[in-house]
Amino acid sequence: MNLKELAETLGLSQTTVSRALSGYPEVKEATRNRVRIAAEQSNYRPNTRAKSLATGRAMAIGHVIPVDSKNEVVNPIFAEFIAGASETYTRHGYELILSIAHDEDQARIYNELKSKRSVDGIIVHAPRIADPRIKLLQNIGLPFVVHGRVSDEGKEYSWVDVNNKRAFSRATNFLIDLGHRRIALINGIETMHFASQRRQGYLNALTEHNIPHDTTLMYAAELTEVYGYQSAKALLSLAEAPSAFVVSSYIVAIGARRAIEEMDLKLGRDVSLITHDDELSYFSSAEDIPQFTATRSSVRQAGRRAAEMLLDIIKHPTHAPRSELLKAELMVGLSTGPHRSPRLT
Amino acid sequence: MNLKELAETLGLSQTTVSRALSGYPEVKEATRNRVRIAAEQSNYRPNTRAKSLATGRAMAIGHVIPVDSKNEVVNPIFAEFIAGASETYTRHGYELILSIAHDEDQARIYNELKSKRSVDGIIVHAPRIADPRIKLLQNIGLPFVVHGRVSDEGKEYSWVDVNNKRAFSRATNFLIDLGHRRIALINGIETMHFASQRRQGYLNALTEHNIPHDTTLMYAAELTEVYGYQSAKALLSLAEAPSAFVVSSYIVAIGARRAIEEMDLKLGRDVSLITHDDELSYFSSAEDIPQFTATRSSVRQAGRRAAEMLLDIIKHPTHAPRSELLKAELMVGLSTGPHRSPRLT
DNA sequence: GTCCTGTTTCAAAGCGCTTTGGGTATGATA
DNA sequence: TATCATACCCAAAGCGCTTTGAAACAGGAC
């Protein structure tokens, strides 16, 4: 069933039917109802493609998910972020077009989405410290919101981010207050902006307390369980092993816990650990006391907010760039405790 | 830049330019090259919407991801499956349209995708035992491939699945061969087809060895870490605790491991565990010996195959339904060992 | 030179919608 | 009665592409 047919059965013109359904005022309420009912009955819905062509709006948002070229790892936070964004899109009648691409293909994909007119806007995932995608998108004139930030000053763009630096300095301070002095950092790849910020926060806290920076305690890599396991294991095997860890993802923390337990240490007693927790739903901390002390911030909420922001930008293209800083709470769980004198073996 | 402009700058008609770019034979090789180069230079790409409207093909596939209504849990295997499917789509010039919906909204969304002509086909995720979506899609005439199966006999449809029943009977048999007799099942929700099949496999193995079925050893719920933790803890606290577990997901297994270790038991020695492993990339078992003995099957590969199948169905609509059964290998890891006499406390 | 065949190109229709720029009642006003 | 808003509705253009049916041209056969 299409507009033409629907109009014919109603004995009205396409114009009137179209207007009736889109809520234009110049159509009698009685006719509008008649049209509405007929549309309902015949299960009519305007063809998206035709509508887009006529209006020039694609009514779709692009998400280009990066995949690590070496290990083909897809970071699970994207699924959760997108779950949040999707809610918003559905509510506003937008579609979500997803593609998954290696870093080196991202620019090409943006270009394509633009020149094929497939989308009205883009969410930029996983920004690097000085991410060329920002300038690219500004040049080709495609509205976008960054999930995270880049550190190029003077660039004006819209973003939604959590206060990573503050979260990690807070976490580190918390451990220092518990008496820990040798604190390890198990971080993401530090060309990623979020990871570099977290490192900053960690280092700042150490500096504040005159604790020297020890690069043997700092790891950075793709955030997998095995990475958490292996780095924690290596760290705990050091002659001067750390007594506490600050960790960049829940999954990495799980790997670290595995290493800790395998070495017959007890998390929260022999070793303390604070992780960042994106509140992935299947790790839902629906427990009285969470297993990990964590800096917690809902990535699904970030998805919702970023999507709303992008739709708003599309609606009001002339406005100045917007931004929103979500804060991460420090939630105390079972994985932290006071520093104890070196264990006797 | 659009077709008309490109044609004008070249001094050719739109017809010729369009044909040149789409590789039709009735255009001289010299002109084709001229067109190609000009298109390249001006970064021309056909407007997807206009193209779809003209051809009647949306060049897009819909994925409707279910989200658990109670806990809003998004199962992480979807991200991985979609990563696989996306590869295929990109290669064939298709887009992937994603929406996330509660179970009760799924039918409506399928209907909308169809009547709005947004997609040429659909991947059905997370089928239930007698899933009404199959008939719905057949009725409205939208090509689809199911990731998994439904148990309604006589329904002809296309699917990609793993041999869940066989995998779980194999796992259970393996534990029985190790001397275990009290074997617990920590399963997904058993109205889901995959979960009911796994239960079948588990029960079959017990029956074969004349081991009575004990429903106090069987759990079924949404596959989260906390669920794994709580159910394992409850099971191990039984007067007649199980000595082995068969578990439906890697994440649940991680929760179970947490419970096991918290009770000062050693996995692989005091307690054995076999999990299903969908090979989620961030849990990549890139270790010499995997931490868990597992029935392993790549869900990303399933995504690739399902996508290929769907595109093939769209291309050849008259063919009979296709199907593909992927097998899960049993990979022996560190989490299983021979049964020991009851621990002394 | 004419006719035919095959190659290369084109004009125009059509996909299903929105939207512009009228048209035609209807009723109030002078 | 003529005039003018006002309310309601319509025909047709246009969005950017594919595709049909036909035209123009070249080359070979006669």
Tab-separated table of N, CA and C in Angstrom, chain A residues 56-157:
chain	number	residue	atom	x	y	z
A	56	GLY	N	15.105	15.291	1.725
A	56	GLY	CA	16.544	15.531	1.838
A	56	GLY	C	17.110	15.111	3.177
A	57	ARG	N	16.257	14.611	4.046
A	57	ARG	CA	16.772	14.122	5.328
A	57	ARG	C	16.767	12.605	5.342
A	58	ALA	N	17.879	12.013	5.741
A	58	ALA	CA	17.986	10.553	5.679
A	58	ALA	C	17.246	9.894	6.840
A	59	MET	N	17.025	10.639	7.898
A	59	MET	CA	16.400	10.082	9.103
A	59	MET	C	17.169	8.858	9.594
A	60	ALA	N	18.470	8.989	9.563
A	60	ALA	CA	19.302	7.892	10.052
A	60	ALA	C	20.608	8.457	10.605
A	61	ILE	N	21.125	7.771	11.604
A	61	ILE	CA	22.390	8.163	12.217
A	61	ILE	C	23.390	7.031	12.028
A	62	GLY	N	24.617	7.380	11.717
A	62	GLY	CA	25.652	6.368	11.516
A	62	GLY	C	26.510	6.159	12.749
A	63	HIS	N	26.738	4.912	13.066
A	63	HIS	CA	27.722	4.566	14.100
A	63	HIS	C	28.790	3.701	13.440
A	64	VAL	N	30.015	4.129	13.534
A	64	VAL	CA	31.102	3.341	12.961
A	64	VAL	C	31.956	2.822	14.106
A	65	ILE	N	31.817	1.547	14.356
A	65	ILE	CA	32.484	0.931	15.493
A	65	ILE	C	33.882	0.503	15.090
A	66	PRO	N	34.883	0.932	15.834
A	66	PRO	CA	36.240	0.528	15.486
A	66	PRO	C	36.523	-0.894	15.946
A	67	VAL	N	37.289	-1.595	15.179
A	67	VAL	CA	37.736	-2.908	15.621
A	67	VAL	C	39.246	-2.925	15.536
A	68	ASP	N	39.825	-3.433	16.589
A	68	ASP	CA	41.267	-3.497	16.698
A	68	ASP	C	41.844	-4.341	15.559
A	69	SER	N	42.769	-3.743	14.806
A	69	SER	CA	43.256	-4.424	13.603
A	69	SER	C	44.049	-5.673	13.926
A	70	LYS	N	44.767	-5.638	14.997
A	70	LYS	CA	45.596	-6.800	15.333
A	70	LYS	C	44.744	-7.968	15.790
A	71	ASN	N	43.958	-7.725	16.813
A	71	ASN	CA	43.289	-8.844	17.464
A	71	ASN	C	41.804	-8.949	17.135
A	72	GLU	N	41.325	-8.022	16.316
A	72	GLU	CA	39.918	-8.067	15.923
A	72	GLU	C	39.001	-7.970	17.136
A	73	VAL	N	39.452	-7.291	18.156
A	73	VAL	CA	38.633	-7.164	19.353
A	73	VAL	C	37.603	-6.066	19.179
A	74	VAL	N	36.362	-6.391	19.481
A	74	VAL	CA	35.304	-5.391	19.524
A	74	VAL	C	35.009	-5.105	20.984
A	75	ASN	N	35.283	-3.890	21.392
A	75	ASN	CA	35.083	-3.534	22.787
A	75	ASN	C	33.600	-3.602	23.160
A	76	PRO	N	33.278	-4.329	24.236
A	76	PRO	CA	31.874	-4.536	24.583
A	76	PRO	C	31.143	-3.272	25.003
A	77	ILE	N	31.858	-2.223	25.310
A	77	ILE	CA	31.113	-1.037	25.727
A	77	ILE	C	30.307	-0.467	24.574
A	78	PHE	N	30.703	-0.755	23.338
A	78	PHE	CA	29.950	-0.202	22.215
A	78	PHE	C	28.521	-0.718	22.189
A	79	ALA	N	28.365	-1.993	22.467
A	79	ALA	CA	27.031	-2.576	22.444
A	79	ALA	C	26.138	-1.851	23.429
A	80	GLU	N	26.689	-1.566	24.567
A	80	GLU	CA	25.898	-0.943	25.621
A	80	GLU	C	25.603	0.522	25.282
A	81	PHE	N	26.586	1.190	24.745
A	81	PHE	CA	26.398	2.588	24.325
A	81	PHE	C	25.297	2.666	23.275
A	82	ILE	N	25.375	1.769	22.336
A	82	ILE	CA	24.414	1.760	21.241
A	82	ILE	C	23.026	1.410	21.723
A	83	ALA	N	22.943	0.551	22.724
A	83	ALA	CA	21.640	0.233	23.286
A	83	ALA	C	20.990	1.508	23.811
A	84	GLY	N	21.798	2.356	24.435
A	84	GLY	CA	21.274	3.628	24.922
A	84	GLY	C	20.878	4.543	23.782
A	85	ALA	N	21.756	4.675	22.806
A	85	ALA	CA	21.490	5.577	21.685
A	85	ALA	C	20.245	5.130	20.925
A	86	SER	N	20.136	3.840	20.734
A	86	SER	CA	19.021	3.291	19.960
A	86	SER	C	17.666	3.698	20.534
A	87	GLU	N	17.543	3.666	21.836
A	87	GLU	CA	16.308	4.120	22.481
A	87	GLU	C	15.901	5.494	21.973
A	88	THR	N	16.867	6.389	22.017
A	88	THR	CA	16.606	7.763	21.601
A	88	THR	C	16.195	7.827	20.136
A	89	TYR	N	16.900	7.129	19.300
A	89	TYR	CA	16.590	7.174	17.867
A	89	TYR	C	15.175	6.678	17.611
A	90	THR	N	14.853	5.547	18.206
A	90	THR	CA	13.521	4.970	17.997
A	90	THR	C	12.448	5.977	18.386
A	91	ARG	N	12.660	6.618	19.507
A	91	ARG	CA	11.664	7.571	20.001
A	91	ARG	C	11.468	8.726	19.016
A	92	HIS	N	12.512	9.073	18.284
A	92	HIS	CA	12.416	10.206	17.366
A	92	HIS	C	12.263	9.797	15.908
A	93	GLY	N	12.029	8.532	15.667
A	93	GLY	CA	11.804	8.089	14.293
A	93	GLY	C	13.053	7.997	13.447
A	94	TYR	N	14.202	7.921	14.089
A	94	TYR	CA	15.448	7.768	13.330
A	94	TYR	C	15.872	6.307	13.277
A	95	GLU	N	16.599	5.972	12.237
A	95	GLU	CA	17.186	4.644	12.177
A	95	GLU	C	18.669	4.710	12.532
A	96	LEU	N	19.201	3.573	12.919
A	96	LEU	CA	20.615	3.518	13.295
A	96	LEU	C	21.335	2.637	12.295
A	97	ILE	N	22.280	3.220	11.594
A	97	ILE	CA	23.046	2.457	10.618
A	97	ILE	C	24.412	2.169	11.191
A	98	LEU	N	24.721	0.897	11.259
A	98	LEU	CA	25.927	0.497	11.948
A	98	LEU	C	26.947	-0.063	10.973
A	99	SER	N	28.183	0.350	11.104
A	99	SER	CA	29.205	-0.424	10.411
A	99	SER	C	30.393	-0.597	11.307
A	100	ILE	N	31.130	-1.630	11.020
A	100	ILE	CA	32.260	-1.983	11.852
A	100	ILE	C	33.478	-1.881	10.970
A	101	ALA	N	34.482	-1.156	11.412
A	101	ALA	CA	35.608	-0.906	10.511
A	101	ALA	C	36.922	-0.799	11.257
A	102	HIS	N	37.945	-1.256	10.614
A	102	HIS	CA	39.294	-1.052	11.133
A	102	HIS	C	39.608	0.438	11.097
A	103	ASP	N	40.497	0.852	11.953
A	103	ASP	CA	40.834	2.272	12.055
A	103	ASP	C	41.148	2.890	10.704
A	104	GLU	N	41.899	2.171	9.904
A	104	GLU	CA	42.350	2.767	8.652
A	104	GLU	C	41.210	2.962	7.645
A	105	ASP	N	40.075	2.326	7.899
A	105	ASP	CA	38.953	2.476	6.968
A	105	ASP	C	37.944	3.530	7.407
A	106	GLN	N	38.111	4.020	8.618
A	106	GLN	CA	37.075	4.891	9.179
A	106	GLN	C	36.843	6.132	8.332
A	107	ALA	N	37.903	6.802	7.944
A	107	ALA	CA	37.750	8.045	7.175
A	107	ALA	C	36.983	7.763	5.891
A	108	ARG	N	37.343	6.699	5.227
A	108	ARG	CA	36.669	6.342	3.984
A	108	ARG	C	35.169	6.127	4.218
A	109	ILE	N	34.862	5.441	5.295
A	109	ILE	CA	33.460	5.156	5.581
A	109	ILE	C	32.682	6.436	5.857
A	110	TYR	N	33.280	7.345	6.595
A	110	TYR	CA	32.616	8.627	6.846
A	110	TYR	C	32.313	9.315	5.522
A	111	ASN	N	33.311	9.351	4.674
A	111	ASN	CA	33.150	9.965	3.366
A	111	ASN	C	32.008	9.335	2.587
A	112	GLU	N	31.970	8.046	2.621
A	112	GLU	CA	30.918	7.337	1.891
A	112	GLU	C	29.543	7.648	2.446
A	113	LEU	N	29.438	7.577	3.756
A	113	LEU	CA	28.135	7.848	4.369
A	113	LEU	C	27.647	9.232	3.975
A	114	LYS	N	28.605	10.150	3.893
A	114	LYS	CA	28.237	11.502	3.507
A	114	LYS	C	27.817	11.573	2.037
A	115	SER	N	28.661	11.054	1.143
A	115	SER	CA	28.368	11.269	-0.272
A	115	SER	C	27.210	10.392	-0.744
A	116	LYS	N	26.963	9.299	-0.076
A	116	LYS	CA	25.796	8.490	-0.417
A	116	LYS	C	24.544	9.008	0.272
A	117	ARG	N	24.732	10.002	1.104
A	117	ARG	CA	23.608	10.592	1.842
A	117	ARG	C	22.833	9.566	2.645
A	118	SER	N	23.547	8.650	3.247
A	118	SER	CA	22.867	7.606	4.011
A	118	SER	C	22.462	8.069	5.391
A	119	VAL	N	23.161	9.056	5.919
A	119	VAL	CA	22.893	9.463	7.301
A	119	VAL	C	22.857	10.980	7.422
A	120	ASP	N	22.207	11.422	8.496
A	120	ASP	CA	22.164	12.858	8.782
A	120	ASP	C	23.222	13.271	9.788
A	121	GLY	N	23.821	12.278	10.426
A	121	GLY	CA	24.809	12.599	11.443
A	121	GLY	C	25.546	11.351	11.868
A	122	ILE	N	26.593	11.571	12.650
A	122	ILE	CA	27.465	10.460	13.012
A	122	ILE	C	27.874	10.564	14.472
A	123	ILE	N	27.976	9.416	15.111
A	123	ILE	CA	28.587	9.372	16.433
A	123	ILE	C	30.017	8.873	16.253
A	124	VAL	N	30.957	9.614	16.782
A	124	VAL	CA	32.365	9.218	16.661
A	124	VAL	C	32.753	8.436	17.904
A	125	HIS	N	33.151	7.209	17.676
A	125	HIS	CA	33.534	6.345	18.783
A	125	HIS	C	35.046	6.320	18.962
A	126	ALA	N	35.446	6.118	20.199
A	126	ALA	CA	36.840	5.831	20.520
A	126	ALA	C	37.824	6.844	19.948
A	127	PRO	N	37.676	8.114	20.321
A	127	PRO	CA	38.579	9.130	19.793
A	127	PRO	C	40.012	8.976	20.314
A	128	ARG	N	40.937	9.257	19.437
A	128	ARG	CA	42.358	9.243	19.811
A	128	ARG	C	42.748	10.642	20.293
A	129	ILE	N	43.972	10.745	20.756
A	129	ILE	CA	44.406	12.013	21.355
A	129	ILE	C	44.243	13.172	20.371
A	130	ALA	N	44.828	13.032	19.189
A	130	ALA	CA	44.629	14.067	18.171
A	130	ALA	C	43.987	13.354	16.994
A	131	ASP	N	42.680	13.315	17.042
A	131	ASP	CA	41.983	12.442	16.102
A	131	ASP	C	41.658	13.186	14.819
A	132	PRO	N	42.171	12.718	13.682
A	132	PRO	CA	41.938	13.418	12.420
A	132	PRO	C	40.483	13.380	11.979
A	133	ARG	N	39.707	12.503	12.565
A	133	ARG	CA	38.321	12.386	12.119
A	133	ARG	C	37.517	13.650	12.401
A	134	ILE	N	37.899	14.358	13.465
A	134	ILE	CA	37.171	15.577	13.811
A	134	ILE	C	37.235	16.557	12.649
A	135	LYS	N	38.450	16.809	12.198
A	135	LYS	CA	38.605	17.787	11.126
A	135	LYS	C	37.929	17.289	9.849
A	136	LEU	N	38.096	16.016	9.589
A	136	LEU	CA	37.461	15.437	8.405
A	136	LEU	C	35.962	15.697	8.407
A	137	LEU	N	35.317	15.396	9.526
A	137	LEU	CA	33.866	15.558	9.591
A	137	LEU	C	33.461	17.018	9.486
A	138	GLN	N	34.277	17.879	10.073
A	138	GLN	CA	33.965	19.304	9.957
A	138	GLN	C	34.096	19.752	8.513
A	139	ASN	N	35.107	19.253	7.847
A	139	ASN	CA	35.312	19.623	6.445
A	139	ASN	C	34.172	19.165	5.544
A	140	ILE	N	33.779	17.918	5.705
A	140	ILE	CA	32.726	17.451	4.819
A	140	ILE	C	31.349	17.892	5.300
A	141	GLY	N	31.308	18.503	6.483
A	141	GLY	CA	30.047	19.095	6.910
A	141	GLY	C	28.987	18.087	7.301
A	142	LEU	N	29.385	17.091	8.045
A	142	LEU	CA	28.421	16.112	8.548
A	142	LEU	C	28.314	16.316	10.058
A	143	PRO	N	27.122	16.566	10.572
A	143	PRO	CA	26.970	16.776	12.015
A	143	PRO	C	27.462	15.560	12.790
A	144	PHE	N	28.070	15.790	13.936
A	144	PHE	CA	28.571	14.643	14.702
A	144	PHE	C	28.708	14.980	16.176
A	145	VAL	N	28.713	13.926	16.974
A	145	VAL	CA	28.992	14.047	18.402
A	145	VAL	C	30.045	13.003	18.733
A	146	VAL	N	31.032	13.404	19.497
A	146	VAL	CA	32.095	12.487	19.872
A	146	VAL	C	31.785	11.860	21.226
A	147	HIS	N	31.906	10.561	21.293
A	147	HIS	CA	31.828	9.903	22.594
A	147	HIS	C	33.238	9.892	23.176
A	148	GLY	N	33.506	10.897	23.989
A	148	GLY	CA	34.859	11.137	24.453
A	148	GLY	C	35.306	12.486	23.923
A	149	ARG	N	36.591	12.735	24.039
A	149	ARG	CA	37.111	14.021	23.558
A	149	ARG	C	38.438	13.800	22.856
A	150	VAL	N	38.885	14.832	22.166
A	150	VAL	CA	40.254	14.822	21.646
A	150	VAL	C	40.958	15.994	22.302
A	151	SER	N	42.274	15.988	22.272
A	151	SER	CA	42.934	17.042	23.036
A	151	SER	C	43.391	18.228	22.209
A	152	ASP	N	43.117	18.208	20.930
A	152	ASP	CA	43.429	19.398	20.142
A	152	ASP	C	42.669	20.587	20.685
A	153	GLU	N	43.386	21.572	21.110
A	153	GLU	CA	42.694	22.765	21.582
A	153	GLU	C	42.189	23.571	20.387
A	154	GLY	N	41.268	24.444	20.656
A	154	GLY	CA	40.817	25.359	19.606
A	154	GLY	C	39.848	24.735	18.625
A	155	LYS	N	39.715	23.430	18.681
A	155	LYS	CA	38.717	22.788	17.827
A	155	LYS	C	37.380	22.816	18.535
A	156	GLU	N	36.408	23.294	17.869
A	156	GLU	CA	35.085	23.344	18.469
A	156	GLU	C	34.240	22.192	17.947
A	157	TYR	N	33.810	21.363	18.828
A	157	TYR	CA	32.966	20.251	18.405
A	157	TYR	C	32.141	19.797	19.602
